[in-house]
XYZ file of C-alpha atoms in Angstrom:
685
model
C 19.498 -1.782 40.739
C 20.255 -1.962 37.133
C 23.104 0.481 37.749
C 24.422 -1.180 40.773
C 24.858 -4.630 38.925
C 25.567 -3.252 35.563
C 29.151 -4.366 35.689
C 27.946 -7.852 36.018
C 26.895 -8.380 32.519
C 26.248 -12.200 32.979
C 23.590 -11.481 35.583
C 21.941 -8.965 33.776
C 21.944 -10.967 30.707
C 20.069 -13.476 32.619
C 17.537 -10.972 33.757
C 17.235 -9.127 30.231
C 14.278 -10.870 28.594
C 12.087 -10.648 31.774
C 13.139 -7.065 32.582
C 12.607 -5.981 29.063
C 9.231 -7.677 28.801
C 8.131 -6.128 32.286
C 9.109 -2.654 31.191
C 7.508 -2.718 27.872
C 4.175 -3.955 29.500
C 4.356 -1.273 32.126
C 5.107 1.273 29.292
C 2.099 0.263 27.324
C 0.205 0.412 30.518
C 0.951 4.124 30.679
C -1.262 4.822 27.772
C -4.205 3.999 30.037
C -2.867 6.866 32.287
C -3.097 4.875 35.503
C 0.767 5.283 35.714
C 2.252 8.829 36.182
C 4.634 10.438 33.684
C 7.639 10.235 35.824
C 7.315 6.502 36.088
C 7.065 6.307 32.237
C 10.240 8.450 31.848
C 12.232 6.166 34.381
C 11.051 2.912 32.793
C 12.554 4.473 29.518
C 15.762 5.329 31.150
C 15.756 2.023 32.841
C 15.190 0.091 29.570
C 18.137 1.867 28.012
C 20.455 1.081 30.673
C 19.860 -2.576 30.671
C 19.942 -2.930 26.700
C 23.128 -1.005 26.451
C 24.746 -3.102 29.350
C 24.172 -6.309 27.836
C 23.919 -5.621 23.992
C 26.431 -2.850 23.585
C 29.575 -3.223 21.464
C 31.807 -3.399 24.452
C 29.835 -6.157 26.052
C 29.514 -8.145 22.782
C 33.332 -8.061 22.366
C 34.183 -8.812 26.018
C 35.862 -12.030 25.288
C 36.673 -12.692 29.062
C 33.035 -12.814 29.796
C 32.145 -14.823 26.854
C 34.721 -17.587 27.559
C 34.613 -17.301 31.239
C 30.586 -18.027 31.182
C 31.064 -21.037 29.155
C 34.023 -22.414 31.148
C 32.781 -21.998 34.439
C 29.278 -23.406 33.426
C 30.923 -26.640 32.321
C 33.767 -27.174 35.047
C 31.932 -26.626 38.429
C 28.326 -26.951 39.536
C 29.048 -26.107 42.997
C 30.155 -22.436 42.366
C 27.800 -21.986 39.750
C 25.263 -19.135 40.399
C 21.692 -19.951 39.957
C 21.371 -16.405 37.849
C 23.613 -17.761 35.042
C 23.085 -18.432 31.301
C 24.326 -20.707 28.797
C 25.766 -18.045 26.471
C 26.102 -18.859 22.728
C 25.721 -17.161 19.515
C 22.366 -18.739 18.934
C 21.142 -17.177 22.246
C 22.829 -13.639 21.592
C 21.169 -13.589 18.106
C 17.831 -14.563 19.581
C 17.884 -12.089 22.163
C 19.026 -9.356 19.672
C 16.067 -10.382 17.474
C 13.508 -10.052 20.287
C 14.923 -6.944 21.578
C 14.909 -5.021 18.025
C 11.276 -6.324 17.692
C 10.341 -4.807 20.959
C 11.965 -1.486 20.336
C 10.664 -1.161 16.853
C 7.120 -1.469 18.054
C 7.485 0.447 21.219
C 9.737 3.634 20.692
C 7.446 5.195 17.962
C 4.551 4.913 20.409
C 6.289 7.172 22.911
C 7.888 9.450 20.404
C 4.182 10.679 20.185
C 3.538 10.864 23.980
C 1.308 13.573 24.921
C 3.693 14.772 27.711
C 6.843 16.433 26.914
C 9.164 14.871 29.582
C 8.267 11.233 28.208
C 9.130 12.511 24.611
C 12.472 13.793 25.962
C 12.984 10.487 27.623
C 12.370 8.757 24.350
C 14.889 10.993 22.686
C 17.449 10.201 25.145
C 16.882 6.451 24.777
C 17.159 6.687 21.108
C 20.448 8.482 21.134
C 21.906 6.399 23.913
C 21.015 2.988 22.037
C 22.271 4.439 18.689
C 25.751 5.264 20.451
C 26.147 2.121 22.375
C 24.610 -0.584 20.350
C 25.236 0.666 16.673
C 26.249 -2.804 15.639
C 24.389 -5.250 17.787
C 20.914 -3.414 17.182
C 21.586 -2.443 13.552
C 17.996 -3.387 12.540
C 16.599 -0.780 14.977
C 18.767 2.005 13.956
C 16.540 3.560 11.333
C 13.621 3.490 13.842
C 15.643 5.171 16.428
C 17.176 7.665 13.882
C 13.674 8.542 12.618
C 12.585 9.049 16.361
C 15.348 11.364 17.104
C 14.793 13.239 14.013
C 11.184 13.967 14.333
C 11.835 14.865 18.131
C 14.351 17.428 16.962
C 11.542 19.266 15.767
C 9.281 18.863 18.545
C 6.809 21.601 19.411
C 8.302 21.685 22.851
C 11.437 23.563 22.837
C 12.527 21.586 25.800
C 12.241 18.262 23.770
C 13.694 19.797 20.363
C 16.808 21.602 21.816
C 17.539 18.171 23.780
C 17.255 15.983 20.555
C 19.152 18.565 18.286
C 21.887 18.377 21.103
C 21.821 14.593 20.872
C 21.992 14.579 17.144
C 24.867 17.138 17.179
C 26.693 14.961 19.691
C 26.428 11.772 17.490
C 27.467 13.568 14.430
C 30.555 14.894 16.248
C 31.613 11.266 17.001
C 30.701 10.024 13.531
C 28.093 7.801 14.845
C 25.406 9.198 12.422
C 24.861 6.527 9.780
C 24.761 8.587 6.692
C 23.518 5.815 4.323
C 20.579 5.204 6.605
C 19.875 8.888 6.751
C 19.837 9.188 3.036
C 17.220 6.064 2.977
C 14.955 7.896 5.589
C 15.055 11.249 3.429
C 14.335 9.546 0.191
C 11.538 7.538 1.990
C 9.977 10.525 3.740
C 9.950 12.256 0.308
C 8.519 9.649 -1.483
C 11.096 9.017 -4.022
C 13.217 6.155 -5.026
C 10.758 3.401 -3.706
C 8.238 0.855 -5.237
C 5.321 2.991 -4.169
C 6.741 6.478 -4.953
C 5.217 6.712 -8.277
C 1.402 6.598 -7.104
C 1.926 9.869 -4.982
C -1.150 8.895 -3.259
C -0.590 10.195 0.295
C 0.408 13.457 1.289
C 2.954 14.452 3.597
C 2.477 14.350 7.172
C 3.417 16.941 9.649
C 5.624 14.301 11.186
C 7.281 13.599 8.016
C 7.878 17.155 7.037
C 9.741 17.942 10.651
C 11.680 14.793 10.146
C 12.941 15.827 6.525
C 13.901 19.161 7.775
C 15.827 17.658 10.613
C 17.685 15.228 8.179
C 18.613 17.829 5.582
C 20.048 19.810 8.541
C 22.142 16.908 9.572
C 23.066 15.804 5.985
C 24.165 19.137 5.121
C 23.810 21.217 1.805
C 26.072 19.115 -0.129
C 25.078 15.751 0.820
C 21.345 16.824 0.231
C 21.977 18.276 -3.060
C 23.929 15.187 -4.384
C 21.347 12.856 -2.952
C 18.098 14.677 -4.341
C 19.207 16.621 -7.207
C 22.183 14.908 -8.978
C 20.191 11.751 -10.200
C 17.533 12.563 -12.941
C 15.100 9.821 -11.909
C 15.161 10.806 -8.380
C 14.782 14.432 -9.332
C 11.814 14.091 -11.131
C 10.210 11.718 -8.950
C 11.035 14.544 -6.390
C 9.229 16.917 -8.425
C 6.022 15.207 -8.772
C 6.084 14.127 -5.134
C 6.426 17.642 -3.734
C 3.603 18.839 -6.145
C 1.111 16.238 -5.662
C 2.011 15.435 -2.010
C 0.963 18.870 -0.283
C 4.265 19.799 0.573
C 4.575 22.915 3.174
C 6.163 26.210 2.550
C 8.952 25.582 5.125
C 9.948 22.429 3.462
C 10.018 23.533 -0.020
C 11.852 26.756 0.950
C 14.478 24.547 2.931
C 15.021 22.559 -0.458
C 15.638 25.576 -2.278
C 18.017 27.228 0.193
C 20.492 24.035 0.421
C 20.429 23.105 -3.222
C 23.715 24.260 -5.075
C 23.357 26.187 -8.181
C 23.808 23.354 -10.630
C 21.054 20.904 -8.766
C 18.871 23.887 -8.287
C 19.153 24.661 -12.327
C 18.286 21.016 -12.956
C 15.428 20.878 -10.436
C 13.893 24.154 -11.735
C 14.155 22.804 -15.396
C 12.109 19.629 -14.194
C 9.430 21.926 -12.779
C 9.275 24.021 -15.622
C 8.965 21.220 -17.998
C 6.031 19.779 -15.872
C 4.530 23.265 -15.999
C 4.562 23.494 -19.716
C 3.613 19.926 -20.268
C 0.301 19.838 -18.103
C -3.067 21.644 -18.972
C -3.651 24.947 -17.362
C -6.116 23.553 -14.743
C -3.383 21.187 -13.273
C -0.239 23.346 -12.960
C -1.172 25.300 -9.931
C 0.690 23.008 -7.481
C 3.889 22.915 -9.696
C 4.000 26.700 -9.728
C 3.566 26.742 -6.007
C 6.372 24.215 -5.538
C 8.632 26.532 -8.079
C 7.674 29.761 -5.999
C 8.336 28.457 -2.828
C 11.707 26.897 -4.112
C 12.647 30.374 -5.319
C 11.825 31.943 -1.943
C 14.334 29.367 -0.384
C 16.909 30.342 -2.959
C 16.300 34.122 -2.317
C 17.445 33.462 1.228
C 20.488 31.654 0.396
C 23.840 33.496 0.014
C 24.432 32.191 -3.484
C 20.899 33.355 -4.622
C 22.524 35.495 -7.672
C 24.348 32.577 -8.928
C 20.818 30.808 -9.643
C 19.991 33.458 -12.425
C 20.001 30.907 -15.192
C 17.241 29.087 -13.621
C 15.400 32.003 -12.855
C 15.439 32.999 -16.480
C 13.650 29.645 -17.087
C 11.047 30.260 -14.656
C 10.344 33.839 -15.741
C 10.106 32.457 -19.395
C 7.704 29.843 -18.718
C 5.527 32.034 -16.215
C 5.084 34.817 -18.862
C 4.271 32.180 -21.445
C 1.657 30.777 -19.297
C 0.115 34.267 -18.259
C -0.225 35.143 -22.017
C -2.238 31.981 -22.607
C -4.344 32.442 -19.688
C -5.170 35.832 -19.908
C -7.877 35.626 -22.351
C -9.845 33.229 -20.108
C -11.759 34.687 -17.255
C -12.658 31.291 -15.586
C -12.600 31.522 -11.968
C -11.117 28.152 -11.529
C -7.856 29.483 -13.034
C -7.555 32.201 -10.694
C -5.160 30.240 -8.458
C -2.865 29.449 -11.462
C -2.905 33.368 -12.360
C -2.082 34.273 -8.611
C 0.902 31.807 -8.452
C 2.187 32.966 -11.690
C 2.159 36.462 -10.765
C 3.684 36.033 -7.376
C 6.287 33.943 -8.921
C 7.463 36.924 -11.108
C 7.630 39.056 -7.803
C 9.679 36.299 -6.151
C 11.953 36.120 -8.987
C 12.820 39.775 -8.819
C 13.461 39.473 -4.954
C 15.813 36.546 -5.755
C 17.620 38.373 -8.450
C 18.295 41.570 -6.634
C 18.465 45.235 -7.803
C 21.616 45.104 -9.807
C 20.466 42.047 -11.864
C 16.979 43.642 -12.427
C 18.391 46.890 -13.871
C 21.362 45.346 -15.905
C 19.544 42.431 -17.381
C 16.472 41.814 -19.755
C 14.322 40.716 -16.738
C 12.141 43.998 -16.872
C 11.613 43.730 -20.632
C 10.364 40.041 -19.939
C 8.040 40.798 -17.038
C 6.913 44.455 -17.171
C 4.512 44.033 -20.200
C 2.666 41.167 -18.585
C 2.546 42.789 -14.891
C 1.127 46.049 -16.576
C -1.213 44.302 -18.605
C -2.802 42.158 -15.653
C -2.653 45.215 -13.614
C -5.328 46.638 -15.827
C -7.327 43.585 -16.602
C -10.894 44.251 -16.663
C -13.726 41.863 -17.804
C -17.327 42.435 -19.161
C -18.484 41.159 -15.865
C -17.211 44.104 -14.100
C -13.457 43.231 -13.779
C -11.297 40.361 -12.241
C -10.467 42.612 -9.337
C -8.733 39.833 -7.407
C -6.163 39.000 -10.039
C -5.670 42.773 -10.632
C -4.964 43.230 -7.169
C -2.337 40.511 -7.127
C -0.641 41.838 -10.325
C -0.403 45.276 -8.742
C 1.098 43.838 -5.763
C 3.470 41.934 -7.921
C 4.286 45.051 -9.879
C 4.814 47.092 -6.436
C 7.231 44.305 -5.382
C 9.500 44.436 -8.525
C 9.811 47.840 -8.186
C 10.848 47.691 -4.378
C 13.181 44.670 -5.441
C 14.754 47.304 -8.110
C 15.247 49.832 -5.555
C 12.500 52.200 -6.937
C 10.425 54.227 -4.644
C 7.234 53.514 -6.555
C 5.756 51.964 -9.643
C 5.333 55.461 -11.293
C 9.247 55.876 -10.642
C 9.801 52.458 -12.229
C 7.664 53.573 -15.385
C 9.395 56.903 -15.503
C 12.952 55.635 -15.638
C 12.079 52.829 -18.035
C 9.779 55.322 -20.334
C 11.582 54.462 -23.688
C 10.705 50.884 -23.160
C 7.357 51.901 -22.084
C 6.726 54.042 -25.332
C 8.058 51.408 -27.509
C 5.653 48.748 -25.740
C 2.688 51.092 -26.292
C 3.415 51.791 -29.842
C 4.192 48.314 -30.748
C 0.896 47.226 -29.189
C -0.950 49.977 -30.999
C 0.449 49.089 -34.427
C -0.181 45.286 -33.925
C -3.337 44.940 -32.308
C -3.594 41.190 -33.800
C -0.933 40.179 -31.584
C -1.732 42.162 -28.618
C -5.386 41.951 -27.763
C -4.502 43.245 -24.083
C -3.340 46.616 -25.305
C -6.253 48.391 -23.461
C -5.140 46.789 -20.381
C -1.545 48.091 -20.959
C -2.642 51.580 -21.573
C -5.047 51.617 -18.519
C -2.141 50.696 -16.124
C 0.423 52.794 -17.590
C -1.643 55.913 -17.668
C -3.548 55.539 -14.249
C -0.443 54.770 -12.514
C 1.204 58.097 -13.908
C -1.894 59.965 -13.468
C -0.171 62.335 -10.737
C 1.895 64.069 -13.425
C -0.429 64.292 -16.615
C 2.159 66.396 -18.539
C 4.521 63.490 -18.253
C 1.870 61.382 -19.711
C 0.842 63.708 -22.536
C 4.552 63.984 -23.338
C 4.993 60.271 -23.298
C 2.284 59.165 -25.571
C 1.100 62.171 -27.686
C 3.641 61.886 -30.606
C 3.816 57.939 -30.862
C -0.048 58.016 -30.647
C -0.488 60.508 -33.427
C 2.035 58.791 -35.680
C 0.334 55.556 -35.293
C -3.101 56.999 -35.925
C -1.987 58.741 -38.910
C -0.851 55.683 -40.373
C -3.930 53.862 -39.302
C -6.178 56.457 -40.882
C -4.415 56.255 -44.188
C -4.968 52.549 -44.222
C -8.673 53.116 -43.292
C -9.118 55.606 -45.879
C -7.379 53.638 -48.646
C -9.036 50.255 -48.126
C -12.500 51.614 -46.543
C -12.235 48.695 -44.081
C -13.534 49.322 -40.601
C -10.951 46.853 -38.896
C -13.781 45.602 -36.898
C -11.725 42.447 -35.727
C -9.614 44.834 -33.668
C -11.616 47.849 -33.402
C -12.776 47.166 -29.857
C -9.306 46.872 -28.752
C -8.231 50.107 -30.113
C -11.232 52.129 -29.044
C -10.597 50.699 -25.386
C -6.891 52.147 -25.860
C -8.449 55.336 -26.865
C -10.961 55.536 -23.951
C -7.971 55.088 -21.515
C -6.175 57.604 -23.274
C -9.105 60.387 -23.474
C -10.227 59.703 -19.677
C -6.772 60.147 -18.185
C -4.937 62.845 -20.307
C -5.333 66.542 -19.898
C -8.606 67.650 -21.454
C -6.727 70.727 -23.040
C -4.506 68.183 -25.169
C -6.512 68.907 -28.491
C -3.949 67.104 -30.558
C -4.616 63.785 -29.104
C -8.394 64.109 -28.791
C -8.451 65.216 -32.543
C -6.541 62.330 -33.708
C -8.772 60.109 -31.670
C -11.816 61.541 -33.133
C -10.734 61.413 -36.609
C -10.235 57.621 -36.506
C -13.299 56.714 -34.348
C -15.801 58.693 -36.715
C -15.572 55.831 -39.348
C -16.146 53.175 -36.873
C -19.655 54.554 -36.083
C -20.607 52.530 -39.192
C -19.452 49.341 -37.926
C -21.939 46.399 -37.907
C -21.140 45.458 -34.461
C -22.974 47.291 -31.437
C -20.010 47.075 -29.266
C -17.776 48.897 -31.659
C -20.213 51.528 -32.167
C -21.084 52.057 -28.612
C -17.492 52.480 -27.765
C -17.048 54.885 -30.676
C -19.856 57.161 -29.815
C -18.598 57.301 -25.972
C -15.176 58.223 -27.283
C -16.503 60.542 -30.020
C -18.371 62.295 -27.067
C -15.535 62.684 -25.004
C -13.165 63.927 -27.598
C -15.665 66.609 -28.904
C -16.170 67.850 -25.135
C -12.445 67.909 -24.452
C -11.843 69.814 -27.624
C -14.811 72.054 -27.180
C -13.718 72.918 -23.476
C -10.297 74.246 -24.453
C -11.878 77.085 -26.667
C -8.600 77.236 -28.433
C -9.553 75.262 -31.570
C -12.542 75.346 -33.782
C -14.472 72.090 -33.351
C -16.759 72.762 -36.272
C -14.589 71.233 -38.971
C -14.350 68.276 -36.936
C -18.080 67.826 -36.712
C -18.106 68.413 -40.410
C -15.916 65.393 -40.883
C -17.908 63.233 -38.375
C -21.327 64.125 -39.934
C -21.432 61.556 -42.691
C -20.633 58.774 -40.491
C -23.116 59.819 -37.805
C -26.010 59.837 -40.437
C -24.977 56.763 -42.000
C -24.906 55.262 -38.485
C -28.676 56.563 -37.688
C -29.639 55.111 -41.191
C -28.146 51.555 -40.822
C -27.807 50.761 -36.799
C -30.025 53.205 -34.899
C -29.968 52.501 -31.028
C -31.429 55.000 -28.786
C -28.938 54.933 -26.140
C -25.925 55.157 -28.443
C -27.064 57.794 -31.241
C -29.153 60.143 -29.117
C -26.635 60.575 -26.673
C -23.903 61.338 -29.141
C -26.396 63.592 -31.077
C -26.757 65.861 -27.990
C -23.170 66.157 -27.665
C -22.744 67.141 -31.369
C -25.466 69.676 -31.043
C -23.965 71.141 -28.011
C -20.753 71.943 -29.577
C -22.175 72.875 -32.806
C -23.219 76.490 -31.840
C -26.041 74.730 -30.020
C -27.248 73.328 -33.272
C -27.282 76.448 -35.445
C -24.107 75.010 -37.471
C -25.975 71.725 -38.241
C -29.660 72.970 -38.400
C -29.915 72.589 -42.355
C -27.984 69.324 -42.552
C -30.024 67.689 -39.828
C -33.196 68.524 -41.801
C -31.857 67.414 -45.153
C -29.582 64.379 -44.134
C -30.972 63.289 -40.782
C -34.351 64.314 -40.550
C -35.768 61.934 -43.208
C -34.261 58.905 -41.458
C -35.741 60.133 -38.133
C -39.295 60.313 -39.629
C -38.944 57.076 -41.427
C -37.935 55.290 -38.307
C -40.795 57.109 -36.353
C -38.666 58.316 -33.623
C -39.468 62.156 -33.868
C -40.887 62.123 -30.363
C -37.691 60.504 -28.523
C -35.424 62.749 -30.832
C -37.148 65.930 -29.784
C -37.129 64.879 -26.043
C -33.524 64.223 -25.994
C -32.745 67.585 -27.803
C -35.338 69.945 -26.173
C -32.690 71.955 -24.597
C -31.276 73.010 -28.117
C -34.298 74.086 -30.125
C -32.031 76.103 -32.658
C -30.788 72.729 -34.263
C -34.403 72.396 -35.673
C -35.273 73.675 -39.045
C -38.711 75.399 -39.562
C -39.762 72.476 -41.814
C -38.730 70.005 -38.862
C -40.930 72.252 -36.543
C -43.845 71.829 -38.961
C -43.701 68.017 -38.896
C -43.372 68.135 -34.928
C -46.433 69.925 -34.783
C -48.141 67.623 -37.064
C -47.612 64.887 -34.825
C -51.286 63.932 -33.525
C -51.459 64.093 -29.752
C -47.701 64.664 -29.662
C -46.707 66.892 -26.688
C -43.932 69.286 -26.860
C -41.864 69.864 -23.765
C -42.130 73.235 -21.964
C -38.265 73.868 -22.311
C -38.440 73.158 -26.028
C -41.507 75.567 -26.260
C -39.797 78.254 -24.340
C -36.966 78.239 -26.649
C -38.936 78.568 -29.978
C -38.755 82.256 -31.205
C -39.774 83.672 -34.478
C -37.007 82.720 -36.703
C -38.174 84.744 -39.708
C -41.139 86.466 -40.927
C -42.666 83.317 -42.503
C -42.750 81.680 -38.904
C -44.995 84.452 -37.430
C -47.989 81.915 -37.994
C -46.160 79.164 -36.089
C -45.952 81.555 -33.181
C -49.690 82.325 -33.187
C -50.863 78.547 -33.561
C -48.429 77.407 -30.675
C -50.124 80.196 -28.483
C -53.690 79.396 -29.647
C -53.093 75.714 -28.693
C -51.323 75.904 -25.339
C -53.338 75.553 -22.158
C -52.271 78.797 -19.729
C -53.782 76.661 -16.912
C -50.964 74.244 -16.888
C -47.251 74.859 -16.124
C -45.936 71.975 -18.223
C -47.700 73.532 -21.466
C -48.797 70.793 -23.751
C -50.278 71.014 -27.330
C -53.883 70.085 -27.212
C -54.832 67.172 -29.471
C -55.972 68.198 -33.105
C -56.674 66.845 -36.305
C -53.648 66.125 -38.132
C -54.880 67.027 -41.705
C -56.426 70.198 -40.706
C -53.344 71.415 -39.021
C -51.270 70.695 -42.080
C -53.604 72.535 -44.231
C -53.567 75.696 -42.045
C -49.712 75.534 -41.854
C -49.463 75.172 -45.717
C -51.771 78.252 -46.134
C -49.595 80.299 -43.918
C -46.341 79.401 -45.428
C -47.492 79.468 -48.973
C -46.409 75.953 -49.490
C -49.526 74.871 -51.586
């Protein structure tokens, strides 16, 4: 019916208020689902027809209709149609105001309708009214544009494709009001508005889809000029994106469309925020920077943004250095985002810029350190895994087959890094983590490892030993760091590399006298491993090394005896010292008085029961003098007559053993009587 009489504008104008009112009521009734979707769809199409027929620009400027309506109404009452109106500017303005109010309250409702065909009809309505009523319904332009933009990213392809096509058609006809589009974009992003500084509400899914569509319509140049050229808007955008919960798609879109200059300015503002906020509050800003970088990596001019990338890399490395000493679980997210950001930066730069710039010299150290990060609680495995993945990503971005190849191709830098950290432990407390990663990642070819670190490590140790001997300081402040480096080296390098093991042993020996338990414990573990490596090669005499170690071991027994530390190390020393024969006399003269005074004879003998040759005859006398002190069978079985003066000892032992028991314990006896008997046999009276 509307289409039949649409050429009679005056007739439609007469019925316009009633038709619009009836259609709107019918549309709102459809929410109660007593009206089917097809009827709702047709209502929207009918509404667009009558609105555009009466209020379109063509109808508004139809002078013949305007004047004829006025003249006919005043000259003849006979021919006057009962369906006429008294047309005037007041009537027109009043009608436009009412229709605008109805559209602004109705169209957004049907843009969110549950049925796709209704949403499609809503998109068609919005496009038709924008096209034909641009001047008359200017107050509805923003609502209609927002509706069309939102539907262009609808979840149903039927709707989104149609809405995008309508937007493209309007754009080609220059019917898209760019100024309104810019207002919509800034409002959806939460910038350049009175409430934008609060950032209290997060981005809704609807707003994000509309933002994406708006950016597509505006294009790269207009978007960059609008959002990134003005300092105040750009900074508001940074905070809005960080605190508004932006999606990855939106952030990547902004990164992709930003021109190099705007991208650099935006990144600088993000980096400024990261550096100015406390560690616990930077995660969202790092997330924004990372996703912006991912978007930039997908753009054609990614390499032109390397200045901005350098800013991000510098800030990320600085933050990782400050966070590395803190194992707080709450900082895990920050560390993860920062490590991932370095990998994204490498992906954005590409292999040429990675290999021909200082990028690797900036990021390799921190990635290698975090890849070997171990805490006292067993290790921050999650952060370590993230760092390893980031390191692998950097290797792939640089066209290396593996991280091992990356290290091999940059071995000069790696060696300098190892030596520098070894010599300046006060500046590099994470040196053990670096050693751990480099050595373990290259463990498939241990010859390469040994040649890589042997010479610089030996030179550094020799210099350290000279300082130690001259100043007699034990460097307790950095000893744990250095010993952990040694530990990584010893447990990865070839066991037949006696040069490294010897140098480490010579330095670590003095640290047995440290007042800190952790230092002594690490030193004992490292010395035991070094002695074992050297002893197993059979190529070098280990006895001179035991000779150098002995004074430090005795002093450590005297001052800081701890069973788990000292007895385990002592067992290794005895094993490599001709099963104790080399140190038998020293043990009695230097160490035995300490053992007796501390009352640890029993546990000492139990630990060394497999090496009876380390005990001098005087030691055995005191062992036997312990009242009710059992002697293990393996120890008894190994006691042979060492000389003529000890024949008595063999007789006493046999007389006091119980042949009925397999474990062979000495029978209790009176200590004083036994000592007297021993003295008579050994002529010690």
